DNA sequence: CGGCATCCTTGGAGATACTG
DNA sequence: CAGTATCTCCAAGGATGCCG
């Protein structure tokens, strides 16, 4: 008979605290940009400014998904948006300095893929 | 009246082909390792071999999720598993050369996080 | 052109319980 | 200890339509 209450299968609160206090910020970085569409979109914006539909074609995301991803990235200061309201309207997206700072990540991913994929 | 059938909202087949033939393999890399748990687990294994429950505590993943992520990583040749069947049983996980080759990615993510998070 | 609103499907993932 | 088996829930995301 245990003197402690039974532990749930997943991490306990104290585990989570330990885990949050963990050494590196890879976990934090992954939490902020570590989703498929965010990585793909940010990578696509590294080189140059792009419009909404350009991103849609190059990434393959639906307009619904793309607009949500871009809004989220903008909220977190990773991309900037510039709108031209004259008809036909145009919307240009660029990476901020914060977003641009991820380029070493993409270079590392690119090199890894070149070596280990196909 | 369009001479072409109406295009759906998302990318067309030809778009997808263009996209797959795209320059860089960041997209491929993201497809293989670009999910939260895979990144977190691989990062946790970069330094040294770990056992199942060690990973469970350090990552915060449930045993269900962790076992599935590890199996998937093993299937793709990113981690190796060594089992000791003597009681109490033990299961040790390590990164393969392919998984170890991702360390520049994690270093880049760590540095980015150090600069741009909190 | 650049989205937003809506519906709907799917997979990711936690909780819980059980086994060798 | 190291998982597996279910059940369940929720967010991601595609399809479609509409609008300034």
Tab-separated table of C-alpha atoms in Angstrom, chain A residues 8-11 15 18-19 22 24-30 32-36 39-40 43-44 56-64 78 97-99 101-102 104-106 108-114 116-117, chain B residues 8-11 15 18-19 22 24-30 32-36 39-40 43-44 56-64 78 97-99 101-102 104-106 108-114 116-117:
chain	number	residue	atom	x	y	z
A	8	UNK	CA	-0.783	9.689	-13.002
A	9	UNK	CA	0.763	8.239	-16.123
A	10	UNK	CA	1.903	11.552	-17.485
A	11	UNK	CA	4.269	14.042	-15.917
A	15	UNK	CA	8.003	17.220	-13.204
A	18	UNK	CA	11.576	20.765	-13.465
A	19	UNK	CA	11.064	20.461	-17.164
A	22	UNK	CA	15.319	22.912	-17.980
A	24	UNK	CA	18.087	24.823	-22.939
A	25	UNK	CA	15.553	26.866	-24.811
A	26	UNK	CA	15.127	24.472	-27.666
A	27	UNK	CA	11.844	23.549	-26.042
A	28	UNK	CA	10.772	27.176	-25.987
A	29	UNK	CA	11.847	27.683	-29.560
A	30	UNK	CA	9.970	24.601	-30.667
A	32	UNK	CA	7.030	29.125	-30.732
A	33	UNK	CA	7.973	28.028	-34.237
A	34	UNK	CA	8.051	24.246	-34.130
A	35	UNK	CA	5.002	23.476	-36.212
A	36	UNK	CA	4.989	22.333	-39.790
A	39	UNK	CA	8.543	26.413	-40.344
A	40	UNK	CA	7.563	26.083	-43.986
A	43	UNK	CA	11.563	29.295	-44.599
A	44	UNK	CA	9.769	30.539	-47.676
A	56	UNK	CA	-0.143	29.904	-50.934
A	57	UNK	CA	1.276	28.406	-54.093
A	58	UNK	CA	4.798	27.849	-52.836
A	59	UNK	CA	3.840	26.324	-49.515
A	60	UNK	CA	0.723	24.442	-50.596
A	61	UNK	CA	-1.260	25.699	-47.622
A	62	UNK	CA	-4.908	26.576	-48.007
A	63	UNK	CA	-5.827	30.241	-47.698
A	64	UNK	CA	-7.578	29.504	-44.451
A	78	UNK	CA	8.205	36.981	-36.679
A	97	UNK	CA	14.736	40.563	-37.659
A	98	UNK	CA	13.483	37.971	-35.202
A	99	UNK	CA	12.245	35.799	-38.040
A	101	UNK	CA	17.430	35.183	-37.138
A	102	UNK	CA	16.069	31.708	-37.738
A	104	UNK	CA	20.745	29.283	-39.367
A	105	UNK	CA	18.048	26.819	-38.368
A	106	UNK	CA	16.853	26.506	-41.929
A	108	UNK	CA	21.027	23.420	-40.817
A	109	UNK	CA	17.789	21.702	-41.779
A	110	UNK	CA	18.570	22.102	-45.457
A	111	UNK	CA	22.005	20.615	-45.078
A	112	UNK	CA	20.679	17.748	-43.015
A	113	UNK	CA	18.016	17.015	-45.610
A	114	UNK	CA	20.573	17.091	-48.404
A	116	UNK	CA	20.050	12.215	-45.102
A	117	UNK	CA	16.957	12.364	-47.306
B	8	UNK	CA	-10.188	24.823	-55.771
B	9	UNK	CA	-9.132	27.084	-52.979
B	10	UNK	CA	-6.096	25.091	-52.019
B	11	UNK	CA	-3.123	24.277	-54.198
B	15	UNK	CA	1.134	23.510	-57.772
B	18	UNK	CA	6.036	22.478	-58.461
B	19	UNK	CA	6.222	22.654	-54.723
B	22	UNK	CA	11.132	22.987	-54.996
B	24	UNK	CA	15.454	23.166	-50.844
B	25	UNK	CA	14.855	20.163	-48.649
B	26	UNK	CA	13.790	22.092	-45.602
B	27	UNK	CA	10.283	20.983	-46.444
B	28	UNK	CA	11.358	17.363	-46.505
B	29	UNK	CA	13.262	17.747	-43.269
B	30	UNK	CA	10.281	19.371	-41.611
B	32	UNK	CA	10.352	13.988	-41.221
B	33	UNK	CA	11.251	15.618	-37.922
B	34	UNK	CA	9.213	18.821	-37.797
B	35	UNK	CA	6.772	17.926	-35.080
B	36	UNK	CA	6.908	19.111	-31.507
B	39	UNK	CA	12.113	17.652	-31.978
B	40	UNK	CA	11.906	17.634	-28.218
B	43	UNK	CA	17.017	17.170	-28.632
B	44	UNK	CA	16.888	15.336	-25.343
B	56	UNK	CA	9.154	10.650	-20.076
B	57	UNK	CA	10.155	12.862	-17.169
B	58	UNK	CA	12.441	15.181	-19.083
B	59	UNK	CA	10.143	15.751	-22.034
B	60	UNK	CA	6.830	15.683	-20.219
B	61	UNK	CA	5.288	13.363	-22.789
B	62	UNK	CA	2.886	10.646	-21.708
B	63	UNK	CA	4.073	7.075	-22.061
B	64	UNK	CA	1.564	6.536	-24.823
B	78	UNK	CA	16.824	8.430	-36.166
B	97	UNK	CA	24.317	9.060	-36.818
B	98	UNK	CA	21.354	10.400	-38.774
B	99	UNK	CA	19.750	11.707	-35.623
B	101	UNK	CA	23.428	15.002	-37.517
B	102	UNK	CA	20.548	17.195	-36.416
B	104	UNK	CA	23.379	21.876	-35.656
B	105	UNK	CA	19.639	22.391	-35.919
B	106	UNK	CA	19.229	22.228	-32.164
B	108	UNK	CA	20.730	27.012	-33.929
B	109	UNK	CA	17.347	26.747	-32.221
B	110	UNK	CA	18.959	27.074	-28.809
B	111	UNK	CA	20.874	30.168	-29.811
B	112	UNK	CA	17.799	31.701	-31.369
B	113	UNK	CA	15.785	31.037	-28.245
B	114	UNK	CA	18.481	32.526	-26.054
B	116	UNK	CA	14.717	36.123	-28.837
B	117	UNK	CA	12.790	34.446	-26.051
